[in-house]
Amino acid sequence: MRLWAWVWCAAAAAEAALRPYRTSRRRRPYRANHNRTAIAAANNNETFVQYLNRTGGALAWKRRSRSGRLEELRCAAAAGGPPLEVATLGGSMTKGTGCGSAAECPWPARLAARAASDAESDASIARDARVRVHNLAVSGTCTGCVTATLPPRLDMTVPNVSVVLWDYGVNDADAHKAVYRQGRFKDLRVAAADVLLRELLSRDPPPVVVVIEGSGPVKAHAAAAEHYDLDVLAYHRAAAGAPAPLHHNCSWKPNVAHPPPTVHHALGDLVWWFLAARPTDCSRTTRANAPLPPPLASVAARAFFVTCAAPLDYYASLPPGEPSLGTVASTVGSAWRVRRVS
């Protein structure tokens, strides 16, 4: 019993002696953690556009075209010239599936709202840059699905298109679609991209084509961007590098085809940041359009994708909105003018 009492007294005395030291050791980390929390809380007020101006935009601008065409268009618009006529291409995500009743959703609607608004006070955003947005997305389509229908639709809806935002990252993510598995070919995504881009870049004047990488990259798109010297905007890189509060709201989870409205808003802000940035050098003279490089895919692969045109009076008679591809095919029928790629 005495031994037990002696041990208890010794432990109590040691605890009493060490208590001040332990208390001070607890207090110092607590104060430090409190300071770190305060710093993070101060960043909660940062908007996604402010983050883009700080570091996010440069992070998202994955590949920069060497042509300088976008800068020329910005300069012309800022000087009172023609506005940027922007056409967005994509599937159901770009069309707005999953947006519900959310305002400024899908992201092309957010882009259009940004373009029409004078509320932006950030000096690095050109409020006077004129941008008109035309959302040509059709649910269920992919790049290989629209090589025939896109050219006449552009002629009717956006004849003076100056920028094309290519947003087929979701539906071109894999080659499971029948359009990409024909004949002896098991993956025709590069060929489809090749045909579509050559059709777009053969217009007079050719538009600036920008690859939109949403939740992740597509190898076929990256190869086409490198071959045709296209800008690439990688939303997933900006979202991954955003500070914690923004990252939580704008994160696009893998294998999710239709992200929430917060992602659409952030993606629209990114594209607006990219298109409406003030031009940095308008002293250069307009350069001649470079000739197209040789085709990226073989003739045999590209032969599966035709480019077509429909009578203009057919498109002029359509009511506002997007006709389904089935309606287009059944109504136009033999009136299509088909041109096979060579």
XYZ file of N, CA and C in Angstrom, residues 110-293:
552
model
N -23.605 31.609 -69.753
C -22.792 32.411 -68.836
C -21.855 33.316 -69.620
N -21.252 32.771 -70.667
C -20.368 33.569 -71.516
C -21.132 34.720 -72.152
N -22.331 34.448 -72.650
C -23.139 35.496 -73.268
C -23.536 36.559 -72.252
N -23.865 36.120 -71.031
C -24.231 37.087 -69.997
C -23.038 37.964 -69.635
N -21.875 37.361 -69.555
C -20.667 38.141 -69.294
C -20.429 39.160 -70.405
N -20.616 38.733 -71.622
C -20.368 39.623 -72.752
C -21.344 40.782 -72.768
N -22.567 40.555 -72.307
C -23.588 41.592 -72.354
C -23.584 42.497 -71.134
N -22.840 42.126 -70.117
C -22.891 42.860 -68.862
C -21.810 43.926 -68.789
N -22.153 45.045 -68.177
C -21.185 46.106 -67.919
C -20.794 46.160 -66.450
N -21.149 45.109 -65.717
C -20.905 45.131 -64.287
C -19.485 44.756 -63.916
N -18.733 44.196 -64.844
C -17.367 43.766 -64.543
C -16.484 44.988 -64.339
N -15.882 45.086 -63.172
C -15.074 46.265 -62.849
C -13.583 45.980 -62.871
N -13.224 44.728 -63.106
C -11.798 44.398 -63.131
C -11.140 45.048 -64.341
N -10.032 45.754 -64.095
C -9.386 46.512 -65.171
C -8.796 45.621 -66.244
N -8.536 44.360 -65.927
C -7.905 43.485 -66.915
C -8.921 42.852 -67.862
N -10.210 43.110 -67.645
C -11.234 42.584 -68.528
C -11.765 43.730 -69.386
N -11.783 43.532 -70.668
C -12.236 44.588 -71.573
C -13.760 44.600 -71.609
N -14.366 45.506 -70.879
C -15.829 45.557 -70.842
C -16.404 45.934 -72.203
N -15.608 46.686 -72.991
C -16.123 47.150 -74.263
C -15.865 46.166 -75.402
N -15.197 45.050 -75.107
C -14.982 44.049 -76.156
C -16.317 43.439 -76.535
N -16.656 43.504 -77.797
C -17.969 43.039 -78.240
C -17.887 41.569 -78.627
N -18.695 40.774 -77.970
C -18.712 39.325 -78.194
C -20.157 38.884 -78.324
N -20.468 38.171 -79.394
C -21.787 37.576 -79.584
C -21.637 36.067 -79.571
N -22.484 35.414 -78.799
C -22.354 33.974 -78.576
C -23.522 33.255 -79.231
N -23.208 32.199 -79.993
C -24.214 31.364 -80.657
C -23.952 29.918 -80.245
N -24.850 29.364 -79.458
C -24.667 27.994 -78.973
C -25.263 27.016 -79.984
N -24.399 26.290 -80.700
C -24.831 25.327 -81.711
C -24.745 23.886 -81.211
N -24.691 23.708 -79.901
C -24.588 22.358 -79.342
C -25.862 21.567 -79.599
N -25.695 20.277 -79.859
C -26.809 19.355 -80.071
C -26.576 18.129 -79.201
N -27.550 17.792 -78.381
C -27.399 16.662 -77.461
C -27.106 15.367 -78.209
N -26.234 14.566 -77.630
C -25.940 13.243 -78.172
C -24.964 13.223 -79.325
N -24.437 14.365 -79.733
C -23.531 14.393 -80.883
C -22.072 14.357 -80.436
N -21.217 14.055 -81.380
C -19.776 14.057 -81.166
C -19.146 14.740 -82.379
N -17.845 14.851 -82.390
C -17.180 15.498 -83.519
C -17.511 14.788 -84.826
N -17.443 13.458 -84.812
C -17.729 12.704 -86.027
C -19.179 12.738 -86.445
N -20.065 13.203 -85.562
C -21.493 13.250 -85.877
C -21.892 14.505 -86.624
N -21.055 15.537 -86.619
C -21.496 16.836 -87.136
C -20.694 17.308 -88.341
N -19.820 16.461 -88.881
C -19.043 16.911 -90.037
C -19.938 17.249 -91.220
N -21.098 16.585 -91.318
C -21.993 16.830 -92.445
C -22.931 18.003 -92.208
N -23.365 18.197 -90.958
C -24.407 19.198 -90.693
C -23.861 20.546 -90.253
N -22.650 20.586 -89.731
C -22.159 21.850 -89.181
C -21.941 22.942 -90.228
N -21.294 22.663 -91.356
C -21.029 23.759 -92.310
C -22.275 24.525 -92.741
N -23.371 23.848 -93.147
C -24.544 24.643 -93.519
C -25.180 25.362 -92.341
N -25.109 24.778 -91.152
C -25.664 25.464 -89.987
C -24.877 26.733 -89.688
N -23.562 26.670 -89.826
C -22.763 27.878 -89.640
C -23.112 28.932 -90.686
N -23.297 28.486 -91.928
C -23.628 29.436 -92.992
C -24.925 30.175 -92.707
N -25.870 29.489 -92.078
C -27.170 30.107 -91.830
C -27.222 30.873 -90.521
N -26.578 30.372 -89.489
C -26.719 30.973 -88.159
C -25.593 31.939 -87.822
N -24.363 31.605 -88.225
C -23.222 32.469 -87.907
C -22.342 32.574 -89.151
N -22.815 33.232 -90.203
C -22.035 33.266 -91.446
C -20.691 33.962 -91.304
N -20.588 34.897 -90.355
C -19.332 35.612 -90.144
C -18.607 35.122 -88.897
N -18.704 33.844 -88.628
C -18.095 33.298 -87.412
C -16.605 33.632 -87.372
N -16.164 34.113 -86.229
C -14.746 34.460 -86.065
C -14.049 33.571 -85.050
N -14.809 32.970 -84.114
C -14.227 32.076 -83.107
C -15.132 30.862 -82.969
N -14.547 29.676 -83.011
C -15.276 28.424 -82.767
C -14.715 27.784 -81.516
N -15.582 27.527 -80.539
C -15.193 26.861 -79.301
C -15.598 25.400 -79.412
N -14.606 24.546 -79.529
C -14.813 23.117 -79.800
C -14.868 22.380 -78.470
N -16.072 22.002 -78.024
C -16.277 21.453 -76.685
C -16.882 20.050 -76.752
N -16.179 19.144 -77.405
C -16.652 17.763 -77.490
C -15.820 16.825 -76.601
N -15.237 17.367 -75.544
C -14.412 16.542 -74.670
C -15.170 15.424 -73.992
N -16.444 15.642 -73.665
C -17.232 14.605 -72.983
C -17.573 13.479 -73.953
N -18.152 13.822 -75.100
C -18.622 12.784 -76.020
C -17.521 12.183 -76.885
N -16.356 12.802 -76.908
C -15.214 12.219 -77.619
C -14.219 11.579 -76.658
N -14.610 11.409 -75.412
C -13.672 10.902 -74.414
C -13.213 9.483 -74.724
N -14.050 8.687 -75.378
C -13.644 7.341 -75.773
C -14.212 7.056 -77.163
N -13.831 5.912 -77.700
C -14.208 5.562 -79.077
C -15.311 4.500 -79.106
N -16.202 4.532 -78.109
C -17.222 3.487 -78.060
C -18.335 3.716 -79.080
N -18.478 4.924 -79.576
C -19.561 5.219 -80.508
C -19.320 4.535 -81.850
N -20.409 4.131 -82.485
C -20.297 3.409 -83.751
C -19.627 4.258 -84.822
N -19.812 5.567 -84.767
C -19.221 6.426 -85.791
C -17.698 6.376 -85.755
N -17.130 6.001 -84.631
C -15.676 5.930 -84.502
C -15.139 4.511 -84.689
N -16.003 3.555 -84.954
C -15.576 2.168 -85.135
C -16.212 1.652 -86.429
N -15.559 1.939 -87.533
C -16.086 1.562 -88.846
C -15.008 0.837 -89.635
N -15.461 -0.146 -90.426
C -14.528 -0.900 -91.245
C -13.454 -1.558 -90.398
N -12.212 -1.382 -90.826
C -11.102 -1.965 -90.067
C -10.592 -1.040 -88.970
N -11.198 0.129 -88.851
C -10.727 1.122 -87.888
C -11.469 0.973 -86.563
N -10.721 1.026 -85.478
C -11.280 0.897 -84.139
C -11.341 2.234 -83.400
N -10.708 3.263 -83.942
C -10.730 4.575 -83.304
C -10.514 5.644 -84.379
N -11.601 6.265 -84.798
C -11.542 7.246 -85.877
C -11.662 8.685 -85.358
N -11.356 8.891 -84.095
C -11.524 10.233 -83.533
C -10.569 11.246 -84.154
N -9.351 10.837 -84.446
C -8.404 11.758 -85.081
C -8.884 12.113 -86.485
N -9.385 11.133 -87.207
C -9.874 11.395 -88.563
C -11.071 12.339 -88.544
N -11.981 12.135 -87.596
C -13.143 13.022 -87.505
C -12.719 14.447 -87.174
N -11.796 14.586 -86.233
C -11.292 15.917 -85.896
C -10.605 16.555 -87.091
N -9.866 15.754 -87.836
C -9.160 16.254 -89.015
C -10.136 16.806 -90.047
N -11.198 16.056 -90.325
C -12.178 16.485 -91.316
C -12.888 17.759 -90.861
N -13.321 17.792 -89.609
C -14.046 18.956 -89.116
C -13.170 20.205 -89.123
N -11.933 20.065 -88.655
C -11.058 21.235 -88.582
C -10.693 21.753 -89.966
N -10.468 20.872 -90.897
C -10.135 21.326 -92.248
C -11.332 22.026 -92.886
N -12.530 21.569 -92.552
C -13.725 22.245 -93.052
C -13.830 23.647 -92.456
N -13.575 23.764 -91.144
C -13.665 25.063 -90.484
C -12.562 26.009 -90.953
N -11.345 25.498 -91.002
C -10.202 26.346 -91.314
C -10.095 26.669 -92.801
N -10.936 26.045 -93.608
C -10.971 26.373 -95.037
C -11.954 27.499 -95.342
N -12.679 27.958 -94.329
C -13.601 29.066 -94.542
C -12.815 30.345 -94.842
N -13.497 31.318 -95.435
C -12.853 32.585 -95.787
C -13.613 33.738 -95.132
N -13.003 34.364 -94.099
C -11.719 34.033 -93.479
C -11.882 32.875 -92.500
N -10.814 32.176 -92.192
C -10.925 31.052 -91.258
C -11.137 31.558 -89.836
N -11.985 30.902 -89.072
C -12.173 31.309 -87.674
C -11.022 30.827 -86.795
N -10.897 31.447 -85.646
C -10.001 30.940 -84.608
C -10.709 29.781 -83.920
N -10.102 28.618 -83.905
C -10.689 27.439 -83.266
C -9.977 27.201 -81.940
N -10.752 27.077 -80.885
C -10.210 26.878 -79.543
C -10.728 25.542 -79.005
N -9.823 24.708 -78.544
C -10.193 23.431 -77.944
C -10.537 23.680 -76.477
N -11.724 23.259 -76.065
C -12.148 23.373 -74.669
C -11.981 22.003 -74.014
N -11.082 21.922 -73.054
C -10.917 20.704 -72.264
C -11.669 20.892 -70.955
N -12.779 20.176 -70.793
C -13.586 20.323 -69.595
C -13.051 19.535 -68.436
N -13.510 18.293 -68.297
C -13.077 17.467 -67.170
C -11.725 16.822 -67.403
N -11.234 16.824 -68.638
C -9.938 16.229 -68.914
C -9.611 16.289 -70.392
N -8.367 15.965 -70.755
C -7.961 16.037 -72.159
C -8.423 14.835 -72.963
N -8.498 15.024 -74.272
C -8.750 13.948 -75.230
C -7.546 13.907 -76.166
N -6.908 12.759 -76.279
C -5.669 12.656 -77.053
C -5.868 13.078 -78.509
N -6.988 12.706 -79.098
C -7.249 13.076 -80.495
C -7.339 14.588 -80.645
N -7.963 15.257 -79.689
C -8.067 16.711 -79.733
C -6.703 17.359 -79.549
N -5.919 16.816 -78.631
C -4.590 17.373 -78.398
C -3.705 17.234 -79.635
N -3.806 16.081 -80.308
C -3.015 15.887 -81.524
C -3.441 16.854 -82.614
N -4.750 17.072 -82.740
C -5.248 18.010 -83.745
C -4.853 19.441 -83.417
N -4.890 19.791 -82.138
C -4.492 21.143 -81.733
C -3.034 21.409 -82.046
N -2.202 20.418 -81.831
C -0.771 20.586 -82.129
C -0.550 20.680 -83.632
N -1.264 19.871 -84.395
C -1.060 19.830 -85.844
C -1.543 21.111 -86.510
N -2.669 21.650 -86.022
C -3.259 22.838 -86.654
C -3.009 24.114 -85.859
N -2.152 24.052 -84.857
C -1.746 25.232 -84.087
C -2.954 25.933 -83.474
N -3.687 25.215 -82.624
C -4.885 25.754 -81.991
C -4.620 26.098 -80.534
N -5.368 27.073 -80.025
C -5.353 27.344 -78.588
C -6.110 26.239 -77.865
N -5.652 25.913 -76.653
C -6.318 24.914 -75.816
C -6.566 25.532 -74.451
N -7.833 25.543 -74.023
C -8.204 25.999 -72.686
C -8.569 24.775 -71.855
N -7.813 24.528 -70.813
C -8.014 23.341 -69.979
C -8.673 23.761 -68.666
N -9.978 23.644 -68.616
C -10.698 24.013 -67.394
C -10.242 23.168 -66.210
N -9.996 21.887 -66.445
C -9.632 20.992 -65.344
C -8.351 21.437 -64.655
N -7.438 22.053 -65.387
C -6.202 22.551 -64.772
C -6.482 23.754 -63.884
N -7.351 24.656 -64.341
C -7.702 25.809 -63.514
C -8.434 25.370 -62.255
N -9.364 24.423 -62.389
C -10.116 23.960 -61.228
C -9.206 23.271 -60.220
N -8.262 22.474 -60.713
C -7.363 21.758 -59.807
C -6.450 22.715 -59.046
N -6.085 23.832 -59.661
C -5.181 24.771 -59.013
C -5.856 25.851 -58.221
N -7.196 25.852 -58.174
C -7.918 26.898 -57.451
C -7.762 26.716 -55.948
N -7.775 27.824 -55.176
C -7.731 27.698 -53.716
C -8.931 26.928 -53.204
N -8.814 26.451 -51.970
C -9.789 25.490 -51.431
C -11.246 25.901 -51.579
N -11.651 27.115 -51.214
C -13.090 27.424 -51.348
C -13.573 27.361 -52.782
N -12.790 27.904 -53.717
C -13.187 27.867 -55.119
C -13.106 26.457 -55.675
N -12.070 25.735 -55.295
C -11.904 24.366 -55.803
C -13.099 23.500 -55.436
N -13.634 23.684 -54.240
C -14.782 22.886 -53.811
C -15.998 23.163 -54.689
N -16.184 24.414 -55.081
C -17.374 24.785 -55.850
C -17.251 24.491 -57.340
N -16.019 24.546 -57.869
C -15.866 24.436 -59.322
C -15.263 23.103 -59.753
N -15.096 22.178 -58.840
C -14.508 20.886 -59.188
C -15.450 20.078 -60.069
N -14.903 19.523 -61.148
C -15.654 18.680 -62.075
C -15.168 17.249 -61.859
N -15.993 16.441 -61.233
C -15.590 15.094 -60.876
C -15.411 14.226 -62.119
N -14.443 13.299 -62.091
C -14.226 12.412 -63.247
C -15.465 11.568 -63.546
N -15.615 11.253 -64.828
C -16.702 10.391 -65.304
C -18.095 10.992 -65.068
N -18.160 12.290 -64.874
C -19.446 12.985 -64.759
C -19.661 13.766 -66.049
N -20.673 13.361 -66.820
C -20.897 14.006 -68.116
C -21.556 15.368 -67.968
N -22.441 15.509 -66.971
C -23.196 16.743 -66.806
C -22.890 17.342 -65.437
N -21.952 18.269 -65.370
C -21.558 18.848 -64.080
C -22.612 19.810 -63.560
N -22.498 20.230 -62.305
C -23.477 21.151 -61.721
C -23.332 22.561 -62.287
N -24.304 23.427 -62.049
C -24.238 24.799 -62.574
C -23.001 25.571 -62.150
N -22.462 25.290 -60.955
C -21.268 26.020 -60.519
C -20.101 25.794 -61.475
N -20.007 24.594 -62.037
C -18.948 24.321 -63.014
C -19.217 25.093 -64.302
N -20.463 25.120 -64.749
C -20.808 25.884 -65.949
C -20.462 27.362 -65.770
N -20.775 27.911 -64.599
C -20.475 29.319 -64.352
C -18.978 29.573 -64.411
N -18.200 28.700 -63.773
C -16.746 28.888 -63.766
C -16.163 28.709 -65.165
N -16.663 27.731 -65.915
C -16.166 27.516 -67.273
C -16.527 28.702 -68.174
N -17.734 29.228 -68.023
C -18.099 30.417 -68.780
C -17.222 31.603 -68.444
N -16.880 31.755 -67.159
C -15.983 32.835 -66.750
C -14.594 32.657 -67.364
N -14.132 31.412 -67.431
C -12.822 31.158 -68.019
C -12.798 31.540 -69.494
N -13.810 31.137 -70.236
C -13.839 31.462 -71.664
C -13.979 32.969 -71.866
N -14.772 33.625 -71.009
C -14.905 35.084 -71.100
C -13.560 35.753 -70.823
N -12.874 35.284 -69.799
C -11.531 35.819 -69.489
C -10.622 35.682 -70.699
N -10.721 34.563 -71.380
C -9.848 34.292 -72.518
C -10.195 35.168 -73.716
N -11.463 35.313 -74.024
C -11.871 36.031 -75.227
C -11.828 37.542 -75.048
N -12.189 38.023 -73.868
C -12.385 39.456 -73.686
C -11.190 40.160 -73.073
N -10.068 39.460 -72.907
C -8.876 40.121 -72.380
C -8.467 41.261 -73.305
N -8.015 42.350 -72.722
C -7.607 43.488 -73.534
C -6.421 43.101 -74.411
N -6.436 43.493 -75.668
C -5.279 43.196 -76.531
C -4.034 43.897 -76.020
N -2.912 43.235 -76.142
C -1.661 43.778 -75.614
C -0.826 44.484 -76.669
N -1.018 44.139 -77.937
C -0.201 44.757 -78.992
C -1.022 44.825 -80.272
N -1.507 46.028 -80.601
C -2.294 46.216 -81.816
C -1.494 46.953 -82.885
N -0.189 47.006 -82.722
C 0.636 47.728 -83.688
C 1.033 46.867 -84.877
N 0.890 45.563 -84.743
C 1.295 44.689 -85.834
C 0.276 44.723 -86.958
N 0.767 44.612 -88.143
C -0.131 44.559 -89.293
C -0.751 43.166 -89.395
N -1.910 43.103 -89.995
C -2.603 41.832 -90.140
C -1.809 40.899 -91.037
N -1.584 39.711 -90.535
C -0.803 38.743 -91.296
C -1.708 37.883 -92.170
N -1.167 37.443 -93.268
C -1.926 36.556 -94.159
C -2.137 35.214 -93.476
N -3.266 34.601 -93.778
C -3.555 33.305 -93.190
C -2.599 32.249 -93.728
N -2.028 31.498 -92.826
C -1.090 30.455 -93.223
C -1.836 29.330 -93.933
N -1.219 28.704 -94.912
C -1.880 27.572 -95.581
C -2.059 26.405 -94.629
N -3.064 25.603 -94.886
C -3.297 24.446 -94.036
C -2.164 23.444 -94.171
N -1.778 22.797 -93.082
C -0.784 21.723 -93.184
C -1.405 20.509 -93.851
